[in-house]
Amino acid sequence: MKNLQRSNYSSALERVINLKKKYGDTWGNISPENSARMMTQNQFKTGLDIAKYTAAIMRKDMAEYDADFSQYTQSLGCWHGFVAQQNMIAIKKHHKTTQKRYLYLSGWMVAALRSEFGPLPDQSMHEKTAVPKLIEEIYDFLRQADAIEFNDLFRRLENGEDVQDQINNFQTHVVPIIADIDAGFGNEEATYLLAKEMIKAGACAIQIENQVSDAKQCGHQDGKVTVPHEDFIAKLNAVRYAFLELGIDDGVIVARTDSEGAGLTQKLPVSKEPGDLASKYLDFIETEEISLEEVNEYDVLLKRNGRLVKPVRLPNGLYKFKEGSNIDRVVLDCITSLQYGADLLWIETPTPNVKQIAHMVNRVREVVPTAKLVYNNSPSFNWTLNFRKQAYEEMELEGVNMTEYDRNNLMDASYDNTELSYRADQKIKTFQEDGAREAGIFHHLITLPTYHTTALHMNDLTVGYYGDEGMLAYVKNVQRQEIRKGVSCVKHQRMAGSDLGDDHKTFFAGENALKAGGTKNTSNQFEEKKIVKEVEQLSEAV
């Protein structure tokens, strides 16, 4: 959207001028300048406009990553539109650009925080409608951020400030969302219908996993049941058809395999000839060789390599995979997904280990050289412990004397300032860069960061507020920090659209407008000049 504002404003202005000529005196109160301003601050009229725009961004970023592995992308999971909005406002403020920054919509957080049933585990029990509603909500908040920033710029322009270049080169807060459709919430028709709603809400990238829909488990928990490739391919097709039907030709499909941690399947596919996908899947099933005399009534049998075998079946009817077959299944899942229409891969791993991830991705790349990952930098991992273990093992191999460390208690805070901790933290710091370079990770995301930050901040605030500090706990640790760090929502009335609304009411009602931003508005205490002066005084004191 960068560099389009001047032409958009000019074309909007011309359009309204022509409309006024067409409709005559009845449009006498409509200002072309005000109309063009409002049209400029709302670049995206529908969710499909957003999906088209952001899909093109993702495709461009994917091509740039293929050419240079340092050009990876990142996102944070958001469970509310306001959280997503503040995320993007902060990115623009601190990093000056939203390029290669996305948003992630986690099915886990929808289940835990957005279901009408209340908090739920990540098992596809939440309403499927909650997912497109959250996508729509997020983009409403991002478009509002555009409108508020534009409104401020136009106000400054009217007051004589030279901000025309900022208007002309305005960069939108609207960025791609990678949206989690879980295992598709039913059969392939259900997946298609839900995908359409997600796309219409603005999703340009849909992540879908190969678990059984009605038995879905969080990827970091036990009890996962995967489906045969044919079933998963049908759902990949369903998502692609949804994109194409709605005109999103560049829509991105992220195929997630949970096979690394899954040991069960619900059904045995039908093989039509040796070497087909079904036979490859069946080869992973754990079996017992058996003779016809040993067969019980209603046993299920397979002929494998000329021998009669009985699949190992649990009391609940599920079939077991062979022990140690998980990595081979992951590789086959990934290759098959890419060969049948997926654009990106997602592999859930037991720990965040670049070498282990690279081992799987490199095997996939032997068949599909452009294979690349979306990787979950998950809070389900104990990052400190995992990387201290990795550092411990490396130091041992180097011959370092490790007697000062208790291998079974590496989380101990007493190790925080040691060589072990330093090495581990450096590995965590460069994990995304290393993973992008060595393990084909195009996109790094944290699924649940804002779930945890909300809990942490409430924990910290309650300590002092309900204790000895009282109101000082809020002022010192929240508001004062907002002011000094220039956090946008310190003026929460403005952030909710009060100033924007005042200007709109002036457009609509002229001098009769009843505005909120008068001298008695306490938000005036947070005027930028006053804040800047306080920050300067603080700097001088330091």
Coordinates of C-alpha atoms in Angstrom, one line a residue:
M1 CA 0.0 0.0 0.0
K2 CA 3.1 2.2 0.2
N3 CA 3.3 5.1 -2.3
L4 CA -0.3 4.7 -3.4
Q5 CA -1.8 7.5 -1.2
R6 CA -1.3 10.5 -3.4
S7 CA -3.0 8.8 -6.4
N8 CA -5.7 7.4 -4.2
Y9 CA -6.5 10.8 -2.7
S10 CA -6.4 12.5 -6.1
S11 CA -8.7 9.9 -7.7
A12 CA -11.1 10.0 -4.8
L13 CA -11.2 13.8 -4.9
E14 CA -11.9 13.8 -8.6
R15 CA -14.6 11.1 -8.2
V16 CA -16.5 13.1 -5.6
I17 CA -16.2 16.3 -7.6
N18 CA -17.8 14.6 -10.6
L19 CA -20.5 13.1 -8.4
K20 CA -21.4 16.5 -7.0
K21 CA -21.7 17.8 -10.6
K22 CA -24.0 14.9 -11.4
Y23 CA -26.3 15.2 -8.4
G24 CA -26.2 19.0 -8.1
D25 CA -27.5 21.0 -5.2
T26 CA -28.6 18.0 -3.2
W27 CA -25.0 17.2 -2.6
G28 CA -24.1 20.7 -1.6
N29 CA -23.0 19.9 1.9
I30 CA -20.6 17.1 0.8
S31 CA -17.0 18.3 0.8
P32 CA -14.9 16.5 -1.9
E33 CA -11.8 17.1 0.3
N34 CA -13.3 15.5 3.4
S35 CA -14.7 12.6 1.3
A36 CA -11.4 12.0 -0.3
R37 CA -9.7 12.1 3.1
M38 CA -12.1 9.4 4.5
M39 CA -11.7 7.3 1.4
T40 CA -7.9 7.5 1.5
Q41 CA -7.8 6.4 5.2
N42 CA -9.8 3.3 4.3
Q43 CA -7.9 1.6 1.6
F44 CA -9.5 -1.8 2.0
K45 CA -13.3 -2.0 1.4
T46 CA -13.7 -5.7 2.0
G47 CA -11.9 -8.7 3.5
L48 CA -11.3 -10.0 0.0
D49 CA -9.4 -6.8 -0.8
I50 CA -7.2 -7.6 2.2
A51 CA -6.7 -11.2 1.2
K52 CA -5.6 -10.2 -2.4
Y53 CA -3.2 -7.6 -1.1
T54 CA -1.6 -9.7 1.6
A55 CA -1.4 -12.9 -0.5
A56 CA 0.8 -10.9 -3.0
I57 CA 3.0 -9.8 -0.1
M58 CA 3.5 -13.4 1.1
R59 CA 4.3 -14.7 -2.4
K60 CA 6.9 -11.9 -2.8
D61 CA 8.4 -12.7 0.6
M62 CA 8.5 -16.4 -0.3
A63 CA 10.4 -15.7 -3.5
E64 CA 12.8 -13.4 -1.7
Y65 CA 13.5 -16.1 0.9
D66 CA 14.2 -18.6 -1.8
A67 CA 16.9 -16.2 -3.1
D68 CA 18.3 -15.3 0.3
F69 CA 17.7 -17.3 3.5
S70 CA 18.3 -14.3 5.7
Q71 CA 15.0 -12.8 4.4
Y72 CA 12.8 -14.8 6.7
T73 CA 9.5 -13.5 8.1
Q74 CA 8.0 -13.4 11.7
S75 CA 4.7 -13.1 13.5
L76 CA 3.2 -13.2 17.0
G77 CA -0.1 -14.9 17.8
C78 CA -3.0 -12.5 18.7
W79 CA -6.3 -13.4 20.3
H80 CA -8.0 -10.0 20.0
G81 CA -8.1 -7.2 17.4
F82 CA -6.7 -4.7 19.9
V83 CA -3.7 -6.9 20.6
A84 CA -3.0 -7.3 16.9
Q85 CA -3.4 -3.5 16.4
Q86 CA -1.0 -2.6 19.2
N87 CA 1.5 -5.2 17.9
M88 CA 1.6 -3.6 14.4
I89 CA 1.6 0.0 15.8
A90 CA 4.6 -0.9 17.9
I91 CA 6.4 -2.6 14.9
K92 CA 5.9 0.5 12.8
K93 CA 7.2 2.7 15.6
H94 CA 10.3 0.7 16.6
H95 CA 11.2 -0.9 13.3
K96 CA 9.9 1.7 10.9
T97 CA 8.4 -0.9 8.6
T98 CA 5.9 -3.7 8.7
Q99 CA 7.7 -5.6 5.9
K100 CA 8.2 -9.3 6.6
R101 CA 6.0 -9.0 9.8
Y102 CA 2.8 -11.0 9.8
L103 CA 0.1 -12.0 12.3
Y104 CA -0.8 -15.4 13.5
L105 CA -4.2 -16.6 14.4
S106 CA -4.0 -19.6 16.7
G107 CA -6.8 -22.2 17.0
W108 CA -5.4 -22.8 20.5
M109 CA -6.1 -19.3 21.6
V110 CA -9.5 -19.2 19.9
A111 CA -10.4 -22.3 21.9
A112 CA -8.9 -21.0 25.1
L113 CA -10.1 -17.4 24.9
R114 CA -12.8 -16.8 22.3
S115 CA -15.3 -19.6 22.5
E116 CA -18.8 -19.0 23.7
F117 CA -18.6 -22.2 25.7
G118 CA -15.8 -20.6 27.8
P119 CA -12.2 -21.7 28.0
L120 CA -11.6 -25.0 26.1
P121 CA -8.6 -27.2 25.3
D122 CA -7.2 -27.2 21.8
Q123 CA -9.4 -30.1 20.5
S124 CA -11.5 -28.3 17.8
M125 CA -14.4 -28.1 20.3
H126 CA -14.9 -24.3 19.8
E127 CA -17.3 -22.9 17.3
K128 CA -15.9 -22.8 13.8
T129 CA -17.5 -19.4 13.3
A130 CA -15.2 -17.9 16.0
V131 CA -12.2 -18.2 13.6
P132 CA -13.4 -16.0 10.7
K133 CA -15.0 -13.6 13.3
L134 CA -11.6 -13.1 14.9
I135 CA -9.9 -12.6 11.5
E136 CA -12.5 -9.9 10.7
E137 CA -12.1 -8.3 14.1
I138 CA -8.3 -8.2 13.7
Y139 CA -8.6 -6.4 10.3
D140 CA -11.2 -4.0 11.7
F141 CA -8.7 -2.9 14.3
L142 CA -5.8 -2.7 11.8
R143 CA -7.9 -0.6 9.5
Q144 CA -8.8 1.6 12.4
A145 CA -5.1 2.1 13.2
D146 CA -4.7 3.3 9.6
A147 CA -7.6 5.7 9.9
I148 CA -6.3 7.1 13.2
E149 CA -2.8 7.7 11.9
F150 CA -4.1 9.2 8.7
N151 CA -6.4 11.5 10.6
D152 CA -3.5 12.7 12.7
L153 CA -1.5 13.4 9.6
F154 CA -4.3 15.3 7.9
R155 CA -4.8 17.3 11.1
R156 CA -1.1 18.2 11.1
L157 CA -1.2 19.1 7.4
E158 CA -4.1 21.4 8.0
N159 CA -2.1 23.1 10.8
G160 CA 0.7 23.9 8.4
E161 CA 3.1 21.0 9.1
D162 CA 4.9 19.5 6.2
V163 CA 3.7 15.9 6.4
Q164 CA 2.7 15.5 2.8
D165 CA 5.5 13.0 2.2
Q166 CA 4.3 10.9 5.2
I167 CA 0.9 10.8 3.7
N168 CA 2.1 10.0 0.2
N169 CA 4.3 7.1 1.5
F170 CA 2.0 5.9 4.3
Q171 CA 2.5 2.2 5.1
T172 CA -0.6 0.4 6.2
H173 CA -0.9 -1.6 9.4
V174 CA -2.7 -4.3 7.4
V175 CA -0.3 -7.3 7.0
P176 CA -0.8 -11.0 6.2
I177 CA -2.5 -13.3 8.7
I178 CA -1.6 -17.0 8.8
A179 CA -4.9 -18.5 10.1
D180 CA -5.3 -21.8 11.8
I181 CA -8.2 -23.9 10.5
D182 CA -7.3 -26.8 12.8
A183 CA -8.0 -30.1 11.0
G184 CA -10.8 -28.6 8.9
F185 CA -13.7 -29.0 11.4
G186 CA -15.3 -31.9 9.6
N187 CA -15.2 -33.4 6.1
E188 CA -13.7 -31.7 3.1
E189 CA -17.0 -29.9 2.3
A190 CA -17.0 -28.5 5.8
T191 CA -13.3 -27.4 5.4
Y192 CA -14.2 -25.7 2.1
L193 CA -17.1 -23.8 3.6
L194 CA -15.1 -22.6 6.6
A195 CA -12.1 -21.7 4.4
K196 CA -14.4 -19.5 2.4
E197 CA -15.5 -17.6 5.4
M198 CA -11.9 -17.2 6.6
I199 CA -10.9 -15.9 3.2
K200 CA -13.8 -13.5 3.0
A201 CA -12.8 -12.1 6.4
G202 CA -9.3 -11.4 5.0
A203 CA -7.1 -14.5 5.4
C204 CA -4.6 -15.0 2.7
A205 CA -2.9 -18.0 4.3
I206 CA -4.6 -21.0 5.8
Q207 CA -2.8 -23.6 7.9
I208 CA -4.4 -27.0 8.1
E209 CA -3.2 -30.2 9.9
N210 CA -3.4 -33.8 9.0
Q211 CA -5.1 -35.0 12.2
V212 CA -8.5 -36.6 12.3
S213 CA -10.9 -33.7 12.7
D214 CA -13.1 -35.1 15.4
A215 CA -10.2 -36.5 17.4
K216 CA -7.9 -33.4 17.0
Q217 CA -5.4 -32.8 19.8
C218 CA -2.9 -29.9 20.4
G219 CA 0.3 -30.7 18.5
H220 CA 2.2 -30.6 21.8
Q221 CA 0.0 -33.1 23.5
D222 CA -0.3 -36.9 23.3
G223 CA -3.1 -38.9 21.6
K224 CA -2.8 -37.5 18.1
V225 CA -4.4 -39.5 15.3
T226 CA -3.4 -38.7 11.7
V227 CA -5.3 -39.4 8.5
P228 CA -4.2 -41.1 5.3
H229 CA -2.7 -38.9 2.6
E230 CA -5.8 -39.2 0.4
D231 CA -8.0 -37.7 3.1
F232 CA -5.5 -34.8 3.7
I233 CA -5.1 -34.1 0.0
A234 CA -8.9 -33.7 -0.3
K235 CA -8.8 -31.0 2.3
L236 CA -5.9 -29.3 0.6
N237 CA -8.0 -29.3 -2.5
A238 CA -10.9 -27.9 -0.6
V239 CA -8.9 -24.9 0.6
R240 CA -7.5 -24.3 -2.9
Y241 CA -10.9 -24.3 -4.5
A242 CA -12.1 -21.9 -1.8
F243 CA -9.3 -19.5 -2.7
L244 CA -9.9 -19.8 -6.4
E245 CA -13.7 -19.3 -6.1
L246 CA -13.2 -16.1 -4.3
G247 CA -10.6 -14.8 -6.7
I248 CA -7.5 -15.1 -4.4
D249 CA -5.3 -16.7 -7.0
D250 CA -2.2 -16.3 -4.8
G251 CA -3.7 -17.8 -1.6
V252 CA -1.2 -19.7 0.5
I253 CA -1.8 -23.1 2.0
V254 CA 0.3 -24.2 5.0
A255 CA 0.3 -28.0 5.4
R256 CA 1.0 -29.1 8.9
T257 CA 2.0 -32.6 9.8
D258 CA 1.6 -33.9 13.3
S259 CA 3.2 -37.3 12.4
E260 CA 6.4 -36.7 14.4
G261 CA 4.4 -37.0 17.7
A262 CA 1.5 -39.1 16.5
G263 CA 1.4 -42.9 16.9
L264 CA -2.1 -43.7 15.7
T265 CA -4.4 -43.7 12.7
Q266 CA -8.1 -44.1 12.5
K267 CA -8.4 -45.8 9.1
L268 CA -6.5 -48.0 6.7
P269 CA -6.5 -46.6 3.1
V270 CA -7.2 -48.8 0.2
S271 CA -4.2 -49.6 -1.9
K272 CA -4.9 -50.2 -5.6
E273 CA -1.3 -51.1 -6.6
P274 CA 2.1 -51.6 -5.0
G275 CA 3.9 -48.3 -4.4
D276 CA 0.9 -46.0 -4.4
L277 CA 0.3 -43.6 -1.5
A278 CA -2.0 -45.9 0.3
S279 CA 0.5 -48.7 0.3
K280 CA 3.2 -46.4 1.6
Y281 CA 0.9 -45.4 4.4
L282 CA 0.1 -49.0 5.2
D283 CA 3.7 -49.9 5.4
F284 CA 4.0 -47.8 8.5
I285 CA 1.3 -49.7 10.3
E286 CA 2.5 -52.0 13.1
T287 CA 1.5 -55.6 12.4
E288 CA 1.9 -59.1 13.6
E289 CA 2.6 -62.0 11.2
I290 CA -0.2 -64.5 11.4
S291 CA -1.4 -67.7 9.9
L292 CA -5.0 -68.4 8.7
E293 CA -5.4 -70.8 11.5
E294 CA -4.7 -68.1 14.1
V295 CA -7.1 -65.6 12.6
N296 CA -10.1 -64.7 14.9
E297 CA -13.6 -63.8 13.7
Y298 CA -13.7 -60.2 12.5
D299 CA -9.9 -59.7 12.5
V300 CA -8.6 -57.2 9.9
L301 CA -5.8 -58.6 7.8
L302 CA -3.2 -57.3 5.3
K303 CA -1.0 -59.0 2.8
R304 CA 2.4 -57.4 3.0
N305 CA 5.4 -58.6 1.0
G306 CA 3.7 -61.9 0.3
R307 CA 2.9 -62.6 4.0
L308 CA -0.3 -62.4 5.9
V309 CA -0.2 -59.8 8.8
K310 CA -2.7 -58.5 11.3
P311 CA -2.5 -54.7 12.1
V312 CA -2.2 -54.0 15.8
R313 CA -5.5 -52.5 16.8
L314 CA -6.3 -50.8 20.1
P315 CA -9.6 -51.5 22.0
N316 CA -10.9 -48.1 20.7
G317 CA -10.5 -49.3 17.1
L318 CA -7.4 -47.2 16.3
Y319 CA -4.4 -48.6 14.6
K320 CA -0.8 -48.2 15.8
F321 CA 2.1 -47.1 13.7
K322 CA 5.5 -48.8 13.9
E323 CA 7.8 -47.5 16.6
G324 CA 10.4 -45.2 15.2
S325 CA 8.6 -44.6 12.0
N326 CA 7.6 -41.0 12.8
I327 CA 10.4 -39.2 11.0
D328 CA 9.9 -41.2 7.8
R329 CA 6.2 -40.4 8.1
V330 CA 6.8 -36.7 8.5
V331 CA 9.0 -36.6 5.4
L332 CA 6.5 -38.5 3.3
D333 CA 3.7 -36.2 4.6
C334 CA 5.6 -33.1 3.7
I335 CA 6.6 -34.3 0.2
T336 CA 3.1 -35.5 -0.6
S337 CA 1.5 -32.2 0.7
L338 CA 3.8 -30.1 -1.5
Q339 CA 3.2 -32.4 -4.5
Y340 CA -0.5 -32.0 -4.1
G341 CA -0.9 -28.2 -3.8
A342 CA 0.5 -27.0 -0.4
D343 CA 2.8 -24.0 -0.5
L344 CA 4.4 -24.1 2.9
L345 CA 5.0 -26.8 5.5
W346 CA 4.6 -26.9 9.3
I347 CA 6.4 -29.6 11.3
E348 CA 5.7 -29.9 15.1
T349 CA 8.8 -31.0 16.9
P350 CA 9.3 -32.2 20.5
T351 CA 12.0 -29.6 21.1
P352 CA 13.3 -26.5 19.3
N353 CA 16.5 -28.0 17.9
V354 CA 17.8 -26.6 14.6
K355 CA 19.7 -29.8 13.7
Q356 CA 16.7 -32.0 14.2
I357 CA 14.5 -29.7 12.1
A358 CA 17.1 -29.5 9.4
H359 CA 17.4 -33.3 9.3
M360 CA 13.8 -33.6 8.3
V361 CA 13.6 -30.6 5.9
N362 CA 16.8 -31.6 4.1
R363 CA 15.2 -35.0 3.3
V364 CA 12.2 -33.2 2.0
R365 CA 14.3 -30.9 -0.1
E366 CA 15.9 -33.9 -1.8
V367 CA 12.6 -34.3 -3.6
V368 CA 11.2 -30.7 -3.5
P369 CA 14.2 -28.3 -3.4
T370 CA 12.1 -25.2 -2.6
A371 CA 10.4 -26.8 0.5
K372 CA 10.2 -24.3 3.4
L373 CA 8.7 -24.2 6.8
V374 CA 6.4 -22.2 9.0
Y375 CA 7.8 -23.0 12.4
N376 CA 6.2 -22.7 15.8
N377 CA 8.6 -21.1 18.3
S378 CA 6.2 -22.5 20.9
P379 CA 5.7 -21.5 24.5
S380 CA 5.0 -25.3 25.1
F381 CA 8.8 -25.7 24.9
N382 CA 10.9 -25.0 28.0
W383 CA 13.3 -22.9 26.0
T384 CA 15.7 -22.2 28.8
L385 CA 16.0 -25.8 29.8
N386 CA 16.2 -27.2 26.2
F387 CA 19.0 -24.8 25.2
R388 CA 20.9 -25.2 28.4
K389 CA 20.9 -29.0 27.7
Q390 CA 22.2 -28.3 24.2
A391 CA 24.9 -26.0 25.5
Y392 CA 25.8 -28.5 28.2
E393 CA 26.3 -31.3 25.6
E394 CA 28.4 -29.1 23.4
M395 CA 30.6 -28.0 26.3
E396 CA 31.1 -31.6 27.4
L397 CA 32.2 -32.6 23.8
E398 CA 34.7 -29.7 24.0
G399 CA 36.2 -31.1 27.1
V400 CA 35.0 -28.4 29.5
N401 CA 34.9 -29.3 33.1
M402 CA 31.2 -29.5 33.9
T403 CA 31.4 -30.5 37.6
E404 CA 30.0 -27.1 38.7
Y405 CA 26.7 -27.9 36.9
D406 CA 23.9 -30.3 38.0
R407 CA 22.8 -31.9 34.8
N408 CA 19.4 -32.6 36.3
N409 CA 18.8 -29.1 37.6
L410 CA 19.9 -26.8 34.8
M411 CA 16.9 -24.4 35.2
D412 CA 18.4 -23.3 38.6
A413 CA 18.7 -19.5 38.7
S414 CA 22.2 -19.8 40.1
Y415 CA 23.3 -20.7 36.6
D416 CA 21.9 -17.5 35.0
N417 CA 25.3 -15.7 34.9
T418 CA 27.4 -18.7 33.9
E419 CA 29.1 -19.7 30.6
L420 CA 26.4 -22.3 30.2
S421 CA 23.6 -19.8 30.4
Y422 CA 25.5 -17.4 28.1
R423 CA 25.9 -20.0 25.5
A424 CA 22.3 -21.2 25.8
D425 CA 20.9 -17.6 25.6
Q426 CA 23.0 -16.9 22.5
K427 CA 21.5 -20.0 20.8
I428 CA 18.0 -18.8 21.7
K429 CA 18.9 -15.3 20.4
T430 CA 20.0 -16.7 17.0
F431 CA 17.5 -19.5 16.8
Q432 CA 15.4 -17.9 14.1
E433 CA 18.3 -16.7 12.0
D434 CA 20.0 -20.2 12.3
G435 CA 16.7 -22.0 11.5
A436 CA 16.1 -19.8 8.5
R437 CA 19.6 -20.5 7.2
E438 CA 20.0 -24.2 8.1
A439 CA 16.5 -25.6 8.4
G440 CA 14.5 -24.0 5.7
I441 CA 12.3 -22.0 8.1
F442 CA 10.7 -19.2 6.1
H443 CA 8.4 -18.0 8.8
H444 CA 9.0 -18.0 12.5
L445 CA 6.0 -17.5 14.8
I446 CA 5.1 -17.7 18.5
T447 CA 1.7 -19.1 18.8
L448 CA 0.6 -18.0 22.2
P449 CA 2.8 -15.0 23.3
T450 CA 0.0 -12.6 24.1
Y451 CA -1.8 -15.3 26.2
H452 CA 1.3 -15.5 28.4
T453 CA 2.1 -11.7 28.4
T454 CA -1.4 -10.9 29.6
A455 CA -1.2 -13.4 32.4
L456 CA 2.3 -12.2 33.4
H457 CA 1.4 -8.6 33.4
M458 CA -1.8 -9.2 35.5
N459 CA 0.3 -11.2 37.9
D460 CA 2.8 -8.4 38.3
L461 CA 0.3 -5.6 38.6
T462 CA -1.8 -7.4 41.3
V463 CA 1.3 -7.8 43.5
G464 CA 1.6 -4.1 44.2
Y465 CA -1.9 -2.8 43.5
Y466 CA -3.6 -5.1 46.0
G467 CA -0.5 -4.8 48.3
D468 CA 1.4 -1.9 49.9
E469 CA 1.9 0.1 46.7
G470 CA -1.8 0.7 45.8
M471 CA -2.3 3.0 42.9
L472 CA 1.5 3.6 42.6
A473 CA 1.9 0.1 41.3
Y474 CA -0.2 1.0 38.2
V475 CA 1.2 4.5 37.8
K476 CA 4.9 3.4 38.1
N477 CA 4.8 0.2 36.2
V478 CA 2.1 0.9 33.6
Q479 CA 1.1 4.5 32.9
R480 CA 4.5 6.1 33.5
Q481 CA 6.1 3.5 31.3
E482 CA 3.5 4.1 28.6
I483 CA 4.2 7.9 28.6
R484 CA 8.0 7.6 28.6
K485 CA 8.0 4.9 25.9
G486 CA 5.4 6.6 23.8
V487 CA 3.0 3.7 23.8
S488 CA 0.0 4.8 21.6
C489 CA -2.8 3.7 23.8
V490 CA -1.7 5.9 26.8
K491 CA -4.3 8.2 25.1
H492 CA -6.9 5.5 25.1
Q493 CA -9.7 7.8 24.0
R494 CA -7.8 8.7 20.8
M495 CA -6.9 5.0 20.3
A496 CA -10.6 4.1 20.5
G497 CA -11.3 6.6 17.8
S498 CA -12.5 9.7 19.7
D499 CA -10.4 12.2 17.7
L500 CA -11.3 10.5 14.4
G501 CA -15.0 10.6 15.4
D502 CA -14.8 14.3 16.2
D503 CA -13.4 15.1 12.8
H504 CA -16.1 12.9 11.1
K505 CA -18.8 14.6 13.1
T506 CA -17.5 18.0 12.0
F507 CA -17.6 16.8 8.4
F508 CA -21.2 15.6 8.9
A509 CA -22.6 18.4 11.1
G510 CA -20.2 21.3 10.7
E511 CA -20.3 23.8 13.6
N512 CA -23.2 21.9 15.2
A513 CA -21.0 18.9 16.0
L514 CA -20.8 17.9 19.6
K515 CA -17.2 17.0 20.1
A516 CA -15.4 15.2 22.8
G517 CA -11.9 16.7 22.4
G518 CA -12.5 20.1 24.1
T519 CA -10.5 21.7 26.9
K520 CA -12.1 19.6 29.6
N521 CA -10.9 16.4 28.0
T522 CA -8.5 14.9 30.5
S523 CA -6.6 13.3 27.6
N524 CA -5.1 16.7 27.1
Q525 CA -2.8 15.9 30.0
F526 CA -1.0 13.5 27.6
E527 CA -0.3 16.0 24.8
E528 CA 2.9 15.1 22.9
K529 CA 4.7 18.3 23.8
K530 CA 4.2 17.7 27.5
I531 CA 5.3 14.1 27.2
V532 CA 8.4 15.2 25.2
K533 CA 9.3 17.7 27.9
E534 CA 9.0 15.1 30.6
V535 CA 11.2 12.7 28.7
E536 CA 13.8 15.4 28.1
Q537 CA 13.8 16.3 31.8
L538 CA 14.3 12.6 32.6
S539 CA 17.2 12.3 30.2
E540 CA 18.9 15.4 31.7
A541 CA 18.5 13.9 35.1
V542 CA 20.1 10.6 34.0

